[in-house]
Short mmCIF file of C-alpha atoms in Angstrom, two decimals:
data_model
loop_
_atom_site.label_atom_id
_atom_site.label_comp_id
_atom_site.label_asym_id
_atom_site.label_seq_id
_atom_site.Cartn_x
_atom_site.Cartn_y
_atom_site.Cartn_z
CA MET A 6 149.49 40.13 49.47
CA ARG A 7 151.10 42.94 51.47
CA TYR A 8 149.74 44.09 54.82
CA THR A 9 150.49 47.53 56.24
CA PHE A 10 148.99 49.34 59.21
CA THR A 11 147.01 52.49 58.77
CA LYS A 12 144.75 55.01 60.49
CA ARG A 13 141.99 57.35 59.45
CA ARG A 14 140.97 60.45 61.38
CA ALA A 15 137.32 60.48 62.38
CA TYR A 16 135.01 62.77 64.31
CA PHE A 17 132.21 62.03 66.73
CA GLY A 18 130.33 65.07 67.95
CA ASN A 19 132.91 67.71 68.77
CA ASN A 20 135.62 65.14 69.48
CA GLU A 21 138.38 63.93 67.22
CA GLY A 22 139.19 60.25 67.05
CA GLU A 23 140.73 57.67 64.77
CA LEU A 24 139.87 54.46 63.02
CA VAL A 25 142.66 51.88 63.12
CA GLY A 26 143.06 49.12 60.59
CA ILE A 27 145.00 47.12 58.04
CA SER A 28 145.69 48.15 54.46
CA VAL A 29 146.03 45.20 52.09
CA THR A 30 147.36 45.33 48.53
CA ASP A 31 148.00 42.75 45.85
CA GLY A 32 150.24 45.11 43.92
CA ASN A 33 147.48 46.43 41.66
CA GLN A 34 144.73 47.49 44.02
CA HIS A 35 144.40 47.96 47.74
CA TYR A 36 141.69 48.15 50.34
CA ASP A 37 141.64 49.47 53.90
CA PHE A 38 139.93 47.33 56.54
CA PHE A 39 139.12 49.39 59.65
CA GLU A 40 137.75 48.66 63.09
CA ASN A 41 134.09 49.61 63.32
CA THR A 42 134.70 51.60 66.50
CA ILE A 43 136.06 55.15 66.65
CA ASN A 44 138.65 55.46 69.41
CA GLY A 45 140.44 58.47 70.84
CA VAL A 46 143.61 59.66 69.14
CA ASP A 47 146.54 57.46 70.22
CA GLY A 48 149.58 58.78 68.39
CA GLN A 49 152.03 56.56 70.27
CA ASN A 50 149.91 53.41 69.80
CA GLN A 51 149.97 52.62 73.51
CA SER A 52 146.50 51.19 73.98
CA ASN A 53 144.95 50.61 70.56
CA LEU A 54 144.86 47.71 68.11
CA PHE A 55 148.51 48.25 67.20
CA ALA A 56 149.53 47.97 70.86
CA ASN A 57 147.84 44.56 70.98
CA ILE A 58 149.75 43.49 67.86
CA ASP A 59 153.02 44.60 69.47
CA LYS A 60 152.22 42.54 72.56
CA PHE A 61 151.43 39.51 70.42
CA VAL A 62 154.74 39.88 68.58
CA ASP A 63 156.81 40.50 71.71
CA ASP A 64 155.29 37.53 73.55
CA ASN A 65 156.04 35.17 70.66
CA LEU A 66 159.56 36.51 70.14
CA LYS A 67 160.36 35.30 73.65
CA THR A 68 159.30 31.73 72.89
CA ILE A 69 160.49 31.17 69.31
CA LYS A 70 164.19 30.47 68.92
CA ILE A 71 166.19 31.23 65.79
CA ASP A 72 168.62 28.60 64.54
CA THR A 73 171.37 30.48 62.70
CA ASN A 74 172.86 27.18 61.51
CA MET A 75 169.76 26.57 59.41
CA ALA A 76 170.06 27.58 55.74
CA PRO A 77 168.29 30.90 55.02
CA ALA A 78 165.97 29.35 52.45
CA LYS A 79 164.82 26.70 54.91
CA MET A 80 164.49 29.22 57.72
CA ARG A 81 162.58 31.62 55.49
CA HIS A 82 160.12 28.88 54.53
CA LYS A 83 159.63 28.05 58.19
CA LEU A 84 159.11 31.68 59.25
CA ASP A 85 156.71 32.57 56.44
CA PHE A 86 154.15 30.30 58.11
CA PRO A 87 152.79 29.19 54.69
CA HIS A 88 150.07 27.07 56.28
CA LEU A 89 148.66 29.92 58.39
CA TYR A 90 145.91 32.23 57.16
CA LYS A 91 146.19 30.97 53.61
CA SER A 92 142.41 31.02 53.43
CA THR A 93 142.38 34.69 54.50
CA ASP A 94 144.64 35.62 51.57
CA ALA A 95 142.37 33.66 49.23
CA LYS A 96 139.24 35.40 50.55
CA ILE A 97 140.80 38.84 50.16
CA GLU A 98 141.97 38.01 46.65
CA LYS A 99 138.43 36.95 45.73
CA TYR A 100 137.05 40.10 47.36
CA PHE A 101 139.45 42.24 45.32
CA GLN A 102 138.25 40.50 42.17
CA GLU A 103 134.64 41.23 43.10
CA ILE A 104 135.41 44.89 43.75
CA ALA A 105 137.33 45.19 40.46
CA GLY A 106 134.47 43.50 38.61
CA PHE A 107 131.94 45.80 40.23
CA TRP A 108 133.78 48.98 39.26
CA LYS A 109 134.23 47.72 35.73
CA LYS A 110 130.46 47.23 35.46
CA GLN A 111 129.86 50.58 37.14
CA HIS A 112 132.11 52.28 34.61
CA ILE A 113 130.04 50.73 31.81
CA ALA A 114 126.83 51.83 33.57
CA ASN A 115 128.18 55.38 33.76
CA ASP A 116 128.98 55.32 30.03
CA TYR A 117 125.44 54.05 29.38
CA TYR A 118 124.02 56.87 31.48
CA ASN A 119 126.10 59.52 29.67
CA ILE A 120 124.90 58.26 26.29
CA THR A 121 121.24 58.40 27.33
CA GLN A 122 121.63 62.06 28.34
CA LYS A 123 122.44 62.98 24.72
CA MET A 124 120.08 60.72 22.77
CA SER A 125 117.19 63.22 22.83
CA ASN A 126 119.27 65.48 20.56
CA PHE A 127 118.64 63.10 17.66
CA THR A 128 115.54 62.40 15.61
CA PRO A 129 113.67 59.12 16.16
CA VAL A 130 114.95 57.93 12.79
CA GLY A 131 118.51 58.80 13.78
CA VAL A 132 118.15 56.98 17.11
CA GLU A 133 116.83 53.88 15.35
CA ALA A 134 119.70 53.94 12.85
CA MET A 135 122.36 54.22 15.56
CA LEU A 136 120.89 51.39 17.66
CA THR A 137 120.03 48.97 14.84
CA GLY A 138 122.92 49.52 12.45
CA MET A 139 120.67 50.81 9.66
CA LYS A 140 122.10 53.28 7.16
CA TYR A 141 121.92 56.76 8.61
CA PRO A 142 119.56 58.86 6.38
CA ARG A 143 121.18 61.82 4.63
CA TRP A 144 118.41 64.25 5.54
CA THR A 145 118.80 63.24 9.21
CA ALA A 146 122.53 63.88 9.02
CA VAL A 147 121.79 67.34 7.58
CA PHE A 148 119.36 67.94 10.44
CA ASP A 149 122.09 66.94 12.93
CA PHE A 150 124.55 69.32 11.25
CA LEU A 151 122.14 72.25 11.51
CA ARG A 152 121.68 71.52 15.22
CA LEU A 153 125.45 71.13 15.73
CA VAL A 154 125.04 67.51 16.90
CA ASP A 155 128.04 65.16 16.57
CA ARG A 156 126.64 61.73 15.73
CA GLU A 157 129.98 59.97 15.27
CA ASN A 158 131.04 60.40 18.91
CA ILE A 159 127.73 59.01 20.17
CA GLN A 160 127.86 56.16 17.66
CA ASP A 161 131.38 55.21 18.78
CA ALA A 162 130.26 55.28 22.43
CA ILE A 163 127.28 53.02 21.67
CA ASN A 164 129.46 50.58 19.75
CA ALA A 165 131.90 50.45 22.68
CA LEU A 166 129.17 49.19 25.04
CA PRO A 167 128.96 45.44 25.71
CA LYS A 168 126.42 43.61 23.55
CA GLU A 169 123.95 43.13 26.40
CA LYS A 170 123.93 46.88 27.11
CA ARG A 171 123.33 47.75 23.45
CA THR A 172 120.47 45.23 23.46
CA GLU A 173 119.02 46.84 26.62
CA MET A 174 119.11 50.31 25.05
CA LEU A 175 117.51 49.07 21.82
CA LYS A 176 114.76 47.29 23.78
CA PHE A 177 113.96 50.49 25.69
CA ALA A 178 113.93 52.56 22.49
CA LYS A 179 111.60 50.13 20.71
CA GLU A 180 109.15 50.21 23.62
CA HIS A 181 108.85 53.97 23.02
CA ASN A 182 108.86 53.70 19.23
CA PHE A 183 112.24 55.55 19.24
CA ASN A 184 110.43 58.80 20.06
CA ILE A 185 111.76 59.46 23.57
CA SER A 186 111.89 62.70 25.53
CA HIS A 187 114.97 63.86 27.41
CA SER A 188 113.32 63.21 30.79
CA GLU A 189 112.51 59.63 29.76
CA TRP A 190 116.08 59.02 28.57
CA HIS A 191 117.37 60.55 31.80
CA ALA A 192 115.19 58.33 34.00
CA HIS A 193 116.16 55.21 32.06
CA GLY A 194 119.88 55.97 32.30
CA ARG A 195 119.64 56.66 36.03
CA GLU A 196 117.73 53.43 36.60
CA GLN A 197 120.45 51.39 34.88
CA SER A 198 123.21 53.08 36.85
CA ASP A 199 121.44 52.65 40.20
CA LYS A 200 120.72 49.00 39.46
CA GLU A 201 124.42 48.24 39.08
CA PHE A 202 125.40 50.23 42.15
CA LYS A 203 123.14 48.09 44.35
CA ASN A 204 125.54 45.20 43.70
CA ASN A 205 128.49 46.99 45.34
CA PRO A 206 130.41 44.27 47.26
CA GLU A 207 131.75 46.94 49.63
CA ASP A 208 128.26 47.22 51.10
CA ASN A 209 128.28 43.68 52.43
CA ASP A 210 129.70 42.59 55.78
CA PHE A 211 132.98 41.16 54.49
CA THR A 212 135.04 43.33 56.84
CA LYS A 213 132.89 42.46 59.84
CA LYS A 214 133.21 38.74 59.16
CA ASN A 215 136.92 38.72 58.36
CA PHE A 216 138.48 41.59 60.30
CA TYR A 217 139.88 39.45 63.13
CA ASN A 218 141.57 37.08 60.68
CA ILE A 219 142.98 40.02 58.69
CA VAL A 220 144.45 41.51 61.87
CA MET A 221 145.96 38.19 62.92
CA ARG A 222 147.36 37.69 59.41
CA ALA A 223 149.03 41.10 59.67
CA ALA A 224 150.34 40.32 63.17
CA VAL A 225 151.90 37.08 61.96
CA THR A 226 153.51 39.00 59.10
CA VAL A 227 155.13 41.36 61.62
CA LEU A 228 156.27 38.43 63.76
CA ALA A 229 157.85 36.64 60.80
CA ASP A 230 159.60 39.84 59.75
CA ARG A 231 161.00 40.37 63.26
CA LEU A 232 162.24 36.77 63.44
CA LYS A 233 163.97 37.15 60.08
CA TRP A 234 165.59 40.31 61.39
CA GLU A 235 166.95 38.41 64.39
CA TYR A 236 168.45 35.88 61.98
CA TYR A 237 169.86 38.66 59.79
CA LYS A 238 171.46 40.49 62.72
CA LYS A 239 173.39 37.35 63.64
CA THR A 240 174.31 36.17 60.14
CA LYS A 241 174.18 39.29 57.92
CA ASN A 242 172.73 36.99 55.28
CA PHE A 243 170.24 38.96 53.20
CA GLU A 244 168.84 35.71 51.76
CA ILE A 245 166.70 35.36 54.86
CA PHE A 246 164.55 38.03 53.23
CA PHE A 247 165.23 37.48 49.51
CA ASP A 248 166.94 34.63 47.69
CA LYS A 249 169.42 35.28 44.88
CA ALA A 250 166.74 35.37 42.19
CA ASP A 251 164.64 37.79 44.23
CA GLN A 252 167.66 40.03 44.81
CA THR A 253 168.36 40.12 41.07
CA ALA A 254 164.73 41.09 40.46
CA LEU A 255 164.98 43.80 43.13
CA ASN A 256 168.07 45.32 41.54
CA ALA A 257 166.24 45.43 38.22
CA LEU A 258 163.37 47.48 39.65
CA SER A 259 163.39 51.21 39.01
CA ASP A 260 163.59 53.72 41.86
CA GLU A 261 159.93 54.52 41.27
CA GLN A 262 158.92 50.84 41.53
CA ILE A 263 160.95 50.34 44.72
CA ALA A 264 159.35 53.42 46.30
CA LYS A 265 155.84 52.35 45.31
CA ILE A 266 156.13 48.72 46.43
CA TYR A 267 158.28 48.99 49.55
CA GLY A 268 157.78 52.60 50.64
CA PRO A 269 154.42 52.29 52.46
CA GLY A 270 155.75 49.66 54.88
CA ALA A 271 159.27 51.09 55.17
CA VAL A 272 158.98 51.99 58.88
CA GLN A 273 156.87 48.92 59.70
CA TYR A 274 158.84 45.98 58.30
CA PHE A 275 162.58 45.28 58.30
CA GLU A 276 162.22 43.66 54.89
CA ASN A 277 160.90 46.91 53.40
CA ALA A 278 163.38 49.06 55.31
CA LEU A 279 166.38 47.06 54.11
CA VAL A 280 165.22 47.32 50.50
CA ILE A 281 164.85 51.10 50.85
CA LYS A 282 168.21 51.37 52.62
CA GLN A 283 169.95 49.39 49.89
CA ARG A 284 168.44 51.54 47.16
CA ILE A 285 169.50 54.74 48.96
CA GLU A 286 173.04 53.38 49.24
CA LYS A 287 172.99 52.36 45.58
CA ILE A 288 171.94 55.85 44.51
CA ILE A 289 174.70 57.35 46.66
CA ALA A 290 177.32 54.97 45.25
CA GLU A 291 176.25 55.84 41.70
CA LYS A 292 176.44 59.55 42.60
CA ARG A 293 172.88 60.17 41.45
CA ASP A 294 170.50 62.76 42.83
CA ILE A 295 168.60 61.13 45.68
CA SER A 296 165.87 63.78 45.82
CA SER A 297 163.63 62.15 43.21
CA PHE A 298 163.62 58.77 44.97
CA LEU A 299 162.83 60.21 48.40
CA LYS A 300 160.14 62.44 46.92
CA GLN A 301 158.36 59.34 45.58
CA LEU A 302 158.73 57.54 48.90
CA ARG A 303 155.43 57.53 50.78
CA MET A 304 156.20 56.07 54.20
CA ASN A 305 153.19 55.31 56.37
CA THR A 306 154.20 56.32 59.90
CA ASP A 307 150.94 55.30 61.58
CA TYR A 308 152.73 52.21 62.88
CA TYR A 309 156.49 52.01 63.25
CA ASN A 310 159.41 50.14 64.75
CA GLN A 311 162.14 52.05 66.60
CA ASP A 312 164.99 49.87 65.33
CA ILE A 313 163.81 50.48 61.77
CA ILE A 314 163.81 54.24 62.35
CA LYS A 315 167.49 54.05 63.29
CA LEU A 316 168.29 51.80 60.34
CA LEU A 317 166.73 54.23 57.86
CA TYR A 318 168.34 57.26 59.47
CA ASP A 319 171.77 55.61 59.32
CA SER A 320 171.34 55.29 55.55
CA VAL A 321 171.53 59.07 55.11
CA LYS A 322 173.18 60.58 58.19
CA HIS A 323 176.74 59.65 57.21
CA ASN A 324 176.30 61.42 53.89
CA TYR A 325 174.55 64.52 55.21
CA SER A 326 177.13 66.88 53.70
CA LYS A 327 176.04 65.70 50.24
CA PHE A 328 172.38 66.28 51.09
CA SER A 329 172.54 69.68 52.76
CA LYS A 330 170.69 71.35 49.89
CA SER A 331 168.07 68.63 49.40
CA LYS A 332 164.63 69.51 50.74
CA GLU A 333 163.52 65.91 50.12
CA VAL A 334 166.24 64.53 52.39
CA VAL A 335 165.25 67.00 55.12
CA ASP A 336 161.62 65.90 54.71
CA PHE A 337 162.69 62.26 55.00
CA VAL A 338 164.64 62.93 58.20
CA ARG A 339 161.79 65.02 59.64
CA ALA A 340 159.39 62.11 59.14
CA LEU A 341 161.75 59.85 61.10
CA HIS A 342 162.29 62.60 63.68
CA GLU A 343 158.56 62.67 64.38
CA VAL A 344 158.37 59.05 65.45
CA THR A 345 161.73 58.26 67.04
CA LYS A 346 161.69 57.97 70.83
CA ASP A 347 165.47 58.08 71.16
CA PRO A 348 166.47 61.52 72.58
CA ALA A 349 170.04 61.16 71.33
CA MET A 350 168.85 60.38 67.82
CA LYS A 351 166.44 63.32 67.89
CA LYS A 352 169.26 65.63 68.90
CA ASN A 353 171.53 64.22 66.20
CA MET A 354 168.83 64.76 63.58
CA GLN A 355 168.29 68.33 64.73
CA GLU A 356 171.98 69.23 64.75
CA THR A 357 173.01 67.34 61.61
CA PHE A 358 170.14 68.37 59.36
CA GLY A 359 169.32 71.72 60.93
CA LEU A 360 165.90 70.73 62.24
CA LYS A 361 164.89 73.82 64.18
CA ASN A 362 161.81 72.76 66.12
CA CYS A 363 160.88 69.34 67.38
CA TYR A 364 157.26 69.82 66.37
CA GLU A 365 158.15 70.82 62.81
CA VAL A 366 157.86 67.43 61.17
CA PHE A 367 157.52 68.62 57.61
CA PRO A 368 158.91 71.98 56.49
CA SER A 369 156.60 74.61 55.16
CA PRO A 370 157.03 75.64 51.51
CA LYS A 371 158.63 78.87 52.71
CA GLN A 372 161.29 77.19 54.81
CA ASP A 373 164.75 78.43 53.89
CA ILE A 374 167.05 75.42 53.70
CA LYS A 375 170.09 77.68 53.26
CA LYS A 376 169.23 79.49 56.48
CA THR A 377 169.11 76.26 58.48
CA LYS A 378 172.41 75.24 56.93
CA VAL A 379 174.02 78.52 58.06
CA GLU A 380 172.62 78.06 61.57
CA LYS A 381 173.96 74.51 61.70
CA ARG A 382 177.45 75.60 60.69
CA LYS A 383 177.37 78.47 63.20
CA ASN A 384 176.55 76.02 65.99
CA LEU A 385 179.43 73.81 64.91
CA ALA A 386 181.79 76.79 64.77
CA ASP A 387 180.77 77.83 68.29
CA ALA A 388 181.44 74.30 69.51
CA ALA A 389 184.84 74.34 67.82
CA ASP A 390 185.72 77.62 69.56
CA ARG A 391 184.83 76.10 72.92
CA ILE A 392 187.12 73.17 72.27
CA LYS A 393 189.98 75.38 71.11
CA SER A 394 189.66 77.55 74.21
CA GLY A 395 189.83 74.51 76.45
CA ASN A 396 186.50 75.26 78.12
CA ALA A 397 185.58 71.61 78.34
CA ARG A 398 182.39 70.26 79.80
CA SER A 399 182.16 66.70 81.11
CA GLY A 400 184.68 64.20 79.86
CA ALA A 401 182.09 62.11 78.05
CA VAL A 402 180.46 65.02 76.22
CA ILE A 403 183.69 66.73 75.18
CA ALA A 404 185.27 63.47 74.03
CA ASP A 405 182.29 62.79 71.79
CA ASP A 406 182.38 66.35 70.48
CA ILE A 407 186.11 66.13 69.77
CA ALA A 408 185.74 62.88 67.86
CA ARG A 409 182.76 64.11 65.85
CA LEU A 410 184.14 67.56 65.00
CA TYR A 411 187.60 66.28 64.17
CA ASN A 412 186.37 63.42 62.01
CA GLU A 413 183.77 65.49 60.18
CA TYR A 414 185.36 68.93 59.99
CA GLY A 415 189.02 68.53 60.89
CA VAL A 416 188.68 70.83 63.93
CA ALA A 417 191.55 70.56 66.41
CA PRO A 418 192.15 72.54 69.64
CA VAL A 419 195.19 74.78 70.10
CA ASP A 420 196.69 72.65 72.85
CA LYS A 421 195.57 69.04 72.59
CA LYS A 422 197.61 67.79 75.52
CA LYS A 423 196.28 70.49 77.86
CA THR A 424 192.69 69.78 76.83
CA VAL A 425 193.11 66.05 77.45
CA GLU A 426 194.58 66.76 80.89
CA LYS A 427 191.51 68.86 81.72
CA LEU A 428 189.28 66.03 80.56
CA GLN A 429 191.02 63.49 82.75
CA ALA A 430 190.99 65.83 85.74
CA LYS A 431 187.29 66.58 85.30
CA LYS A 432 186.11 62.97 85.29
CA PRO A 433 187.86 59.63 84.74
CA LEU A 434 187.19 58.34 81.23
CA ASN A 435 185.91 54.86 80.59
CA LYS A 436 187.65 52.52 78.17
CA ALA A 437 185.65 53.60 75.10
CA GLN A 438 186.20 57.28 75.86
CA GLN A 439 189.93 56.70 76.34
CA GLN A 440 190.12 55.20 72.86
CA ILE A 441 188.35 58.24 71.41
CA VAL A 442 190.74 60.63 73.13
CA LYS A 443 193.74 58.54 72.07
CA ARG A 444 192.63 58.65 68.46
CA TYR A 445 192.02 62.38 68.73
CA THR A 446 195.41 63.20 70.30
CA THR A 447 197.33 61.18 67.71
CA ASN A 448 195.55 62.89 64.79
CA LYS A 449 194.25 59.54 63.52
CA ARG A 450 190.80 59.25 62.01
#
């Protein structure tokens, strides 16, 4: 079972609000469980259900310690909390089975209804033959031909019905001596369809009874993911998320499968984000077009983690020169740009990928990618001219600009020594900035 966080826009009177909830999938089907109360729009998740989940996670992160000496398999078993909310998973699985069973029966009921809407086109003798298996009379077949009626399609549809449904239709036909008007067939078909629909499990109070447990199950999933991330940061051991067998299975999945399974929770869980990051890096290493993979990626940004935003952005920003013509990469960065709260990262996204306006999250179909590329290069050229002319700003800003422009574009000022002297006179550099300037002045990358 996979738990992701989702929202749905809702309206009450003239006001716009949102329903907040948990989307659960077993890999084949999914269902959204929402709060039964419409709240005001809370784009930053500061006071809604998601804010409460964040508080739960943060509070527990302060009390649970990670033992990096413990083997990843043992730690993973401990952090997956296998004994918690197992009954919730079982209830949802059963509920999914009930929903799947209902829609299967409803599909059959719809087929039954569609057949009844065409039965009045046939003679009573023809109806009897189709429902009982008797030999279809030749004269009746001729009558059908003259009326342009296709018996074979209807016969195949009847035969495809379950036995109990064929028995039900035959029983109804016998009660009317097979001489049934269109309105009678119509009423009978509608009655059968409505009877099945009354058994819709989605009409019961499953969500009301189980919503709290579903939310807590999702919260624990986030907590476990964050704890695994803490372990990973210290050990760099990917087995805290996936053992060797799981990693082999992951590598065997197609780009489409990776996007479908791990895309929805990519900005919500480190596990998902790392899988997406690895696949992006694999595509880059194999020198394949990344556009198709990112186009299939459907990240749900209703709930997100700031560290994950940075992790995903890092997977593409160092290769931006390869992606300058890819609309899909720009879309991907824009989606991250919308939710990051880091001003420096926002600025980097805007400058590196030519994002023109902060509020433009997704480009319009008419957006000219080439135009934004030209604007980006013009801005870089202007910055290079400022460096060459020695018109430095603060030491910190110009040192960063020098390092970035020289590393990425090979831009060097006319008089490096003079520029460095201006930097040092403007403001004393800290140790990190001194290293940048040293690397810059010695022409070392």
